Amino acid sequence: MNQLLYTTFSLTMLGTLINRTHFLTTLLCMEGMMVTLFVMMTITLSNTEMTSTTSMSIMLITLSACEASTGLALLVTTTNTHTNDYMKNFKLLKC
């Protein structure tokens, strides 16, 4: 089971590195990484039966939801200003 989760995390990270043409694709790959981390943490915490750290998985999924909403807000804003979501159109060092 752990090998499958490690493979899933590696594939989503590879997808983030390879498919950098669209902003939406990058956001989806990052969400896949967060969900995989959530599943790994939940399985690890349930196997070790550590009751003091059970809230960590809830905090992780909460931060993941915040990251997703911020990413979608940025996607809508950049789509409205640039009319597409191509990463090459963004000027990251623009003042």
Short mmCIF file of N, CA, C and O in Angstrom, two decimals:
data_model
loop_
_atom_site.label_atom_id
_atom_site.label_comp_id
_atom_site.label_asym_id
_atom_site.label_seq_id
_atom_site.Cartn_x
_atom_site.Cartn_y
_atom_site.Cartn_z
N MET A 1 0.82 -1.20 0.00
CA MET A 1 0.00 0.00 0.00
C MET A 1 0.86 1.26 0.00
O MET A 1 0.56 2.21 -0.69
N ASN A 2 1.93 1.24 0.81
CA ASN A 2 2.81 2.40 0.85
C ASN A 2 3.51 2.64 -0.48
O ASN A 2 3.71 3.79 -0.88
N GLN A 3 3.88 1.57 -1.15
CA GLN A 3 4.54 1.71 -2.45
C GLN A 3 3.60 2.36 -3.46
O GLN A 3 4.04 3.19 -4.26
N LEU A 4 2.34 2.02 -3.41
CA LEU A 4 1.36 2.63 -4.31
C LEU A 4 1.21 4.12 -4.02
O LEU A 4 1.14 4.94 -4.94
N LEU A 5 1.19 4.48 -2.75
CA LEU A 5 1.07 5.89 -2.39
C LEU A 5 2.31 6.68 -2.78
O LEU A 5 2.22 7.82 -3.24
N TYR A 6 3.49 6.08 -2.59
CA TYR A 6 4.72 6.75 -3.01
C TYR A 6 4.75 6.94 -4.52
O TYR A 6 5.19 7.98 -5.02
N THR A 7 4.28 5.94 -5.25
CA THR A 7 4.23 6.04 -6.71
C THR A 7 3.24 7.11 -7.14
O THR A 7 3.53 7.90 -8.06
N THR A 8 2.10 7.18 -6.48
CA THR A 8 1.11 8.20 -6.80
C THR A 8 1.65 9.59 -6.55
O THR A 8 1.50 10.49 -7.38
N PHE A 9 2.31 9.78 -5.42
CA PHE A 9 2.90 11.08 -5.12
C PHE A 9 3.98 11.44 -6.13
O PHE A 9 4.05 12.58 -6.60
N SER A 10 4.81 10.48 -6.49
CA SER A 10 5.88 10.74 -7.46
C SER A 10 5.32 11.08 -8.84
O SER A 10 5.84 11.96 -9.52
N LEU A 11 4.25 10.39 -9.24
CA LEU A 11 3.65 10.67 -10.54
C LEU A 11 3.00 12.05 -10.59
O LEU A 11 3.08 12.75 -11.61
N THR A 12 2.36 12.45 -9.50
CA THR A 12 1.75 13.79 -9.50
C THR A 12 2.82 14.87 -9.45
O THR A 12 2.67 15.93 -10.06
N MET A 13 3.94 14.60 -8.77
CA MET A 13 5.04 15.58 -8.78
C MET A 13 5.67 15.65 -10.17
O MET A 13 5.99 16.74 -10.65
N LEU A 14 5.81 14.51 -10.81
CA LEU A 14 6.33 14.50 -12.18
C LEU A 14 5.38 15.21 -13.13
O LEU A 14 5.81 15.94 -14.02
N GLY A 15 4.08 15.02 -12.92
CA GLY A 15 3.10 15.74 -13.73
C GLY A 15 3.17 17.24 -13.54
O GLY A 15 2.98 18.01 -14.48
N THR A 16 3.47 17.67 -12.31
CA THR A 16 3.64 19.10 -12.06
C THR A 16 4.86 19.64 -12.79
O THR A 16 4.82 20.74 -13.33
N LEU A 17 5.92 18.86 -12.82
CA LEU A 17 7.14 19.32 -13.47
C LEU A 17 7.05 19.29 -15.00
O LEU A 17 7.62 20.14 -15.67
N ILE A 18 6.33 18.32 -15.54
CA ILE A 18 6.27 18.17 -16.99
C ILE A 18 5.17 19.05 -17.60
O ILE A 18 5.40 19.74 -18.60
N ASN A 19 3.98 19.03 -17.04
CA ASN A 19 2.83 19.73 -17.62
C ASN A 19 2.70 21.14 -17.05
O ASN A 19 1.75 21.46 -16.36
N ARG A 20 3.67 21.98 -17.35
CA ARG A 20 3.62 23.34 -16.84
C ARG A 20 3.07 24.32 -17.86
O ARG A 20 3.30 25.51 -17.75
N THR A 21 2.35 23.85 -18.84
CA THR A 21 1.85 24.78 -19.85
C THR A 21 0.58 25.48 -19.37
O THR A 21 0.41 26.67 -19.63
N HIS A 22 -0.30 24.78 -18.70
CA HIS A 22 -1.54 25.37 -18.22
C HIS A 22 -1.52 25.48 -16.70
O HIS A 22 -1.05 24.59 -16.00
N PHE A 23 -2.05 26.57 -16.20
CA PHE A 23 -2.11 26.81 -14.76
C PHE A 23 -3.06 25.82 -14.09
O PHE A 23 -2.79 25.35 -12.99
N LEU A 24 -4.15 25.46 -14.74
CA LEU A 24 -5.12 24.53 -14.18
C LEU A 24 -4.52 23.14 -14.01
O LEU A 24 -4.75 22.47 -13.00
N THR A 25 -3.73 22.70 -14.96
CA THR A 25 -3.08 21.40 -14.86
C THR A 25 -2.11 21.36 -13.68
O THR A 25 -2.05 20.36 -12.94
N THR A 26 -1.39 22.44 -13.47
CA THR A 26 -0.47 22.52 -12.34
C THR A 26 -1.23 22.46 -11.03
O THR A 26 -0.82 21.77 -10.08
N LEU A 27 -2.35 23.16 -10.95
CA LEU A 27 -3.16 23.14 -9.73
C LEU A 27 -3.73 21.75 -9.45
O LEU A 27 -3.75 21.31 -8.30
N LEU A 28 -4.17 21.06 -10.48
CA LEU A 28 -4.70 19.71 -10.29
C LEU A 28 -3.63 18.73 -9.82
O LEU A 28 -3.90 17.88 -8.97
N CYS A 29 -2.43 18.85 -10.36
CA CYS A 29 -1.34 17.98 -9.90
C CYS A 29 -0.98 18.27 -8.45
O CYS A 29 -0.72 17.36 -7.67
N MET A 30 -0.99 19.55 -8.07
CA MET A 30 -0.70 19.88 -6.68
C MET A 30 -1.79 19.37 -5.74
O MET A 30 -1.51 18.94 -4.62
N GLU A 31 -3.03 19.38 -6.19
CA GLU A 31 -4.12 18.81 -5.38
C GLU A 31 -3.96 17.30 -5.22
O GLU A 31 -4.21 16.76 -4.15
N GLY A 32 -3.53 16.63 -6.28
CA GLY A 32 -3.26 15.20 -6.18
C GLY A 32 -2.16 14.90 -5.18
O GLY A 32 -2.25 13.92 -4.43
N MET A 33 -1.13 15.75 -5.14
CA MET A 33 -0.07 15.57 -4.15
C MET A 33 -0.60 15.76 -2.74
O MET A 33 -0.25 14.99 -1.83
N MET A 34 -1.46 16.74 -2.53
CA MET A 34 -1.99 16.99 -1.19
C MET A 34 -2.92 15.85 -0.73
O MET A 34 -2.89 15.45 0.43
N VAL A 35 -3.72 15.33 -1.63
CA VAL A 35 -4.61 14.22 -1.28
C VAL A 35 -3.79 12.97 -0.94
O VAL A 35 -4.10 12.25 0.02
N THR A 36 -2.73 12.73 -1.71
CA THR A 36 -1.87 11.59 -1.41
C THR A 36 -1.19 11.75 -0.06
O THR A 36 -1.10 10.79 0.72
N LEU A 37 -0.72 12.97 0.25
CA LEU A 37 -0.13 13.21 1.57
C LEU A 37 -1.14 13.01 2.68
O LEU A 37 -0.82 12.48 3.75
N PHE A 38 -2.39 13.43 2.44
CA PHE A 38 -3.44 13.24 3.44
C PHE A 38 -3.70 11.76 3.71
O PHE A 38 -3.80 11.33 4.86
N VAL A 39 -3.78 10.97 2.65
CA VAL A 39 -4.01 9.53 2.81
C VAL A 39 -2.84 8.87 3.51
O VAL A 39 -3.01 8.04 4.42
N MET A 40 -1.61 9.25 3.13
CA MET A 40 -0.42 8.70 3.80
C MET A 40 -0.42 9.03 5.28
O MET A 40 -0.13 8.17 6.12
N MET A 41 -0.72 10.27 5.61
CA MET A 41 -0.71 10.68 7.01
C MET A 41 -1.81 9.98 7.81
O MET A 41 -1.59 9.55 8.94
N THR A 42 -2.98 9.84 7.21
CA THR A 42 -4.08 9.18 7.90
C THR A 42 -3.76 7.71 8.16
O THR A 42 -4.00 7.20 9.26
N ILE A 43 -3.19 7.03 7.18
CA ILE A 43 -2.83 5.62 7.35
C ILE A 43 -1.73 5.47 8.39
O ILE A 43 -1.79 4.59 9.26
N THR A 44 -0.74 6.35 8.34
CA THR A 44 0.36 6.27 9.31
C THR A 44 -0.13 6.52 10.72
O THR A 44 0.25 5.81 11.66
N LEU A 45 -0.98 7.52 10.89
CA LEU A 45 -1.47 7.83 12.23
C LEU A 45 -2.41 6.75 12.76
O LEU A 45 -2.44 6.49 13.97
N SER A 46 -3.16 6.10 11.89
CA SER A 46 -4.04 5.04 12.36
C SER A 46 -3.25 3.77 12.69
O SER A 46 -3.64 3.01 13.58
N ASN A 47 -2.14 3.55 11.99
CA ASN A 47 -1.31 2.37 12.29
C ASN A 47 -0.51 2.54 13.57
O ASN A 47 -0.29 1.57 14.29
N THR A 48 -0.07 3.75 13.85
CA THR A 48 0.74 3.96 15.05
C THR A 48 -0.10 4.23 16.29
O THR A 48 0.41 4.17 17.40
N GLU A 49 -1.36 4.55 16.11
CA GLU A 49 -2.31 4.81 17.19
C GLU A 49 -1.82 5.90 18.14
O GLU A 49 -1.93 5.80 19.35
N MET A 50 -1.27 6.95 17.56
CA MET A 50 -0.84 8.10 18.35
C MET A 50 -2.02 9.07 18.44
O MET A 50 -2.39 9.71 17.46
N THR A 51 -2.62 9.18 19.60
CA THR A 51 -3.81 10.01 19.75
C THR A 51 -3.47 11.49 19.84
O THR A 51 -4.34 12.32 19.60
N SER A 52 -2.24 11.83 20.15
CA SER A 52 -1.89 13.25 20.29
C SER A 52 -1.71 13.94 18.94
O SER A 52 -1.73 15.16 18.87
N THR A 53 -1.55 13.20 17.86
CA THR A 53 -1.31 13.80 16.55
C THR A 53 -2.44 13.54 15.56
O THR A 53 -2.23 13.70 14.36
N THR A 54 -3.60 13.17 16.02
CA THR A 54 -4.68 12.86 15.09
C THR A 54 -5.24 14.10 14.41
O THR A 54 -5.81 14.00 13.33
N SER A 55 -5.05 15.25 15.00
CA SER A 55 -5.58 16.47 14.38
C SER A 55 -4.70 16.97 13.24
O SER A 55 -5.10 17.87 12.50
N MET A 56 -3.52 16.39 13.07
CA MET A 56 -2.62 16.85 12.00
C MET A 56 -3.19 16.59 10.62
O MET A 56 -3.03 17.41 9.72
N SER A 57 -3.88 15.47 10.44
CA SER A 57 -4.45 15.18 9.12
C SER A 57 -5.59 16.14 8.81
O SER A 57 -5.77 16.54 7.65
N ILE A 58 -6.36 16.54 9.83
CA ILE A 58 -7.44 17.51 9.61
C ILE A 58 -6.85 18.88 9.25
O ILE A 58 -7.37 19.57 8.37
N MET A 59 -5.75 19.25 9.89
CA MET A 59 -5.09 20.52 9.56
C MET A 59 -4.54 20.48 8.14
O MET A 59 -4.61 21.48 7.41
N LEU A 60 -4.01 19.34 7.72
CA LEU A 60 -3.47 19.22 6.37
C LEU A 60 -4.56 19.36 5.32
O LEU A 60 -4.38 20.07 4.33
N ILE A 61 -5.70 18.71 5.54
CA ILE A 61 -6.78 18.80 4.54
C ILE A 61 -7.40 20.20 4.55
O ILE A 61 -7.85 20.69 3.51
N THR A 62 -7.38 20.88 5.70
CA THR A 62 -7.86 22.26 5.76
C THR A 62 -6.94 23.19 4.98
O THR A 62 -7.41 24.04 4.21
N LEU A 63 -5.64 23.03 5.16
CA LEU A 63 -4.70 23.84 4.39
C LEU A 63 -4.77 23.52 2.91
O LEU A 63 -4.59 24.41 2.07
N SER A 64 -5.05 22.29 2.58
CA SER A 64 -5.21 21.91 1.17
C SER A 64 -6.43 22.59 0.56
O SER A 64 -6.39 23.03 -0.59
N ALA A 65 -7.51 22.69 1.31
CA ALA A 65 -8.71 23.38 0.81
C ALA A 65 -8.44 24.87 0.64
O ALA A 65 -8.89 25.48 -0.34
N CYS A 66 -7.68 25.45 1.56
CA CYS A 66 -7.32 26.87 1.43
C CYS A 66 -6.43 27.09 0.21
O CYS A 66 -6.60 28.08 -0.52
N GLU A 67 -5.51 26.18 -0.02
CA GLU A 67 -4.63 26.28 -1.19
C GLU A 67 -5.42 26.15 -2.48
O GLU A 67 -5.18 26.86 -3.45
N ALA A 68 -6.40 25.26 -2.48
CA ALA A 68 -7.21 25.07 -3.68
C ALA A 68 -8.06 26.30 -3.97
O ALA A 68 -8.18 26.73 -5.13
N SER A 69 -8.64 26.90 -2.94
CA SER A 69 -9.47 28.08 -3.18
C SER A 69 -8.63 29.26 -3.62
O SER A 69 -9.05 30.04 -4.49
N THR A 70 -7.43 29.41 -3.07
CA THR A 70 -6.54 30.49 -3.50
C THR A 70 -6.09 30.27 -4.94
O THR A 70 -6.04 31.21 -5.74
N GLY A 71 -5.78 29.04 -5.28
CA GLY A 71 -5.37 28.73 -6.64
C GLY A 71 -6.48 28.97 -7.65
O GLY A 71 -6.24 29.50 -8.74
N LEU A 72 -7.70 28.61 -7.30
CA LEU A 72 -8.81 28.86 -8.22
C LEU A 72 -9.11 30.35 -8.35
O LEU A 72 -9.46 30.82 -9.44
N ALA A 73 -8.95 31.10 -7.28
CA ALA A 73 -9.12 32.55 -7.37
C ALA A 73 -8.07 33.18 -8.27
O ALA A 73 -8.38 34.06 -9.09
N LEU A 74 -6.83 32.70 -8.15
CA LEU A 74 -5.77 33.18 -9.05
C LEU A 74 -6.03 32.77 -10.49
O LEU A 74 -5.76 33.54 -11.42
N LEU A 75 -6.57 31.58 -10.69
CA LEU A 75 -6.89 31.12 -12.04
C LEU A 75 -7.95 31.99 -12.67
O LEU A 75 -7.82 32.40 -13.84
N VAL A 76 -8.99 32.31 -11.93
CA VAL A 76 -10.06 33.16 -12.47
C VAL A 76 -9.53 34.56 -12.77
O VAL A 76 -9.83 35.14 -13.82
N THR A 77 -8.71 35.09 -11.87
CA THR A 77 -8.17 36.44 -12.07
C THR A 77 -7.26 36.50 -13.29
O THR A 77 -7.36 37.42 -14.10
N THR A 78 -6.37 35.52 -13.42
CA THR A 78 -5.45 35.55 -14.56
C THR A 78 -6.17 35.24 -15.87
O THR A 78 -5.77 35.75 -16.91
N THR A 79 -7.21 34.44 -15.82
CA THR A 79 -7.98 34.18 -17.03
C THR A 79 -8.71 35.45 -17.48
O THR A 79 -8.81 35.73 -18.67
N ASN A 80 -9.20 36.22 -16.52
CA ASN A 80 -9.87 37.46 -16.87
C ASN A 80 -8.91 38.51 -17.40
O ASN A 80 -9.26 39.28 -18.29
N THR A 81 -7.69 38.55 -16.88
CA THR A 81 -6.74 39.57 -17.33
C THR A 81 -5.96 39.15 -18.56
O THR A 81 -5.65 39.99 -19.41
N HIS A 82 -5.61 37.86 -18.69
CA HIS A 82 -4.79 37.40 -19.81
C HIS A 82 -5.57 36.60 -20.85
O HIS A 82 -5.01 36.20 -21.86
N THR A 83 -6.82 36.34 -20.63
CA THR A 83 -7.75 35.59 -21.50
C THR A 83 -7.36 34.13 -21.71
O THR A 83 -7.95 33.45 -22.53
N ASN A 84 -6.35 33.63 -21.02
CA ASN A 84 -6.01 32.21 -21.05
C ASN A 84 -5.24 31.86 -19.79
O ASN A 84 -4.93 32.73 -18.98
N ASP A 85 -4.90 30.58 -19.64
CA ASP A 85 -4.17 30.17 -18.44
C ASP A 85 -2.80 29.59 -18.77
O ASP A 85 -2.27 28.78 -18.03
N TYR A 86 -2.22 30.03 -19.87
CA TYR A 86 -0.87 29.57 -20.22
C TYR A 86 0.14 30.18 -19.27
O TYR A 86 0.14 31.37 -18.99
N MET A 87 1.02 29.33 -18.77
CA MET A 87 2.02 29.79 -17.81
C MET A 87 3.07 30.69 -18.47
O MET A 87 3.65 31.53 -17.81
N LYS A 88 3.28 30.54 -19.77
CA LYS A 88 4.31 31.35 -20.43
C LYS A 88 3.90 32.81 -20.57
O LYS A 88 4.74 33.67 -20.80
N ASN A 89 2.61 33.12 -20.43
CA ASN A 89 2.15 34.50 -20.55
C ASN A 89 2.32 35.30 -19.27
O ASN A 89 2.19 36.51 -19.28
N PHE A 90 2.60 34.63 -18.17
CA PHE A 90 2.73 35.32 -16.89
C PHE A 90 4.13 35.93 -16.77
O PHE A 90 5.13 35.29 -17.04
N LYS A 91 4.17 37.15 -16.37
CA LYS A 91 5.46 37.80 -16.09
C LYS A 91 5.63 37.82 -14.59
O LYS A 91 5.08 38.68 -13.90
N LEU A 92 6.37 36.86 -14.06
CA LEU A 92 6.48 36.70 -12.61
C LEU A 92 7.34 37.78 -11.97
O LEU A 92 7.19 38.09 -10.81
N LEU A 93 8.27 38.36 -12.70
CA LEU A 93 9.15 39.37 -12.15
C LEU A 93 8.70 40.78 -12.50
O LEU A 93 9.45 41.73 -12.37
N LYS A 94 7.48 40.92 -12.93
CA LYS A 94 6.95 42.23 -13.31
C LYS A 94 6.65 43.05 -12.05
O LYS A 94 6.01 42.59 -11.14
N CYS A 95 7.13 44.28 -12.03
CA CYS A 95 6.90 45.16 -10.86
C CYS A 95 5.67 46.02 -11.06
O CYS A 95 5.28 46.36 -12.10
#
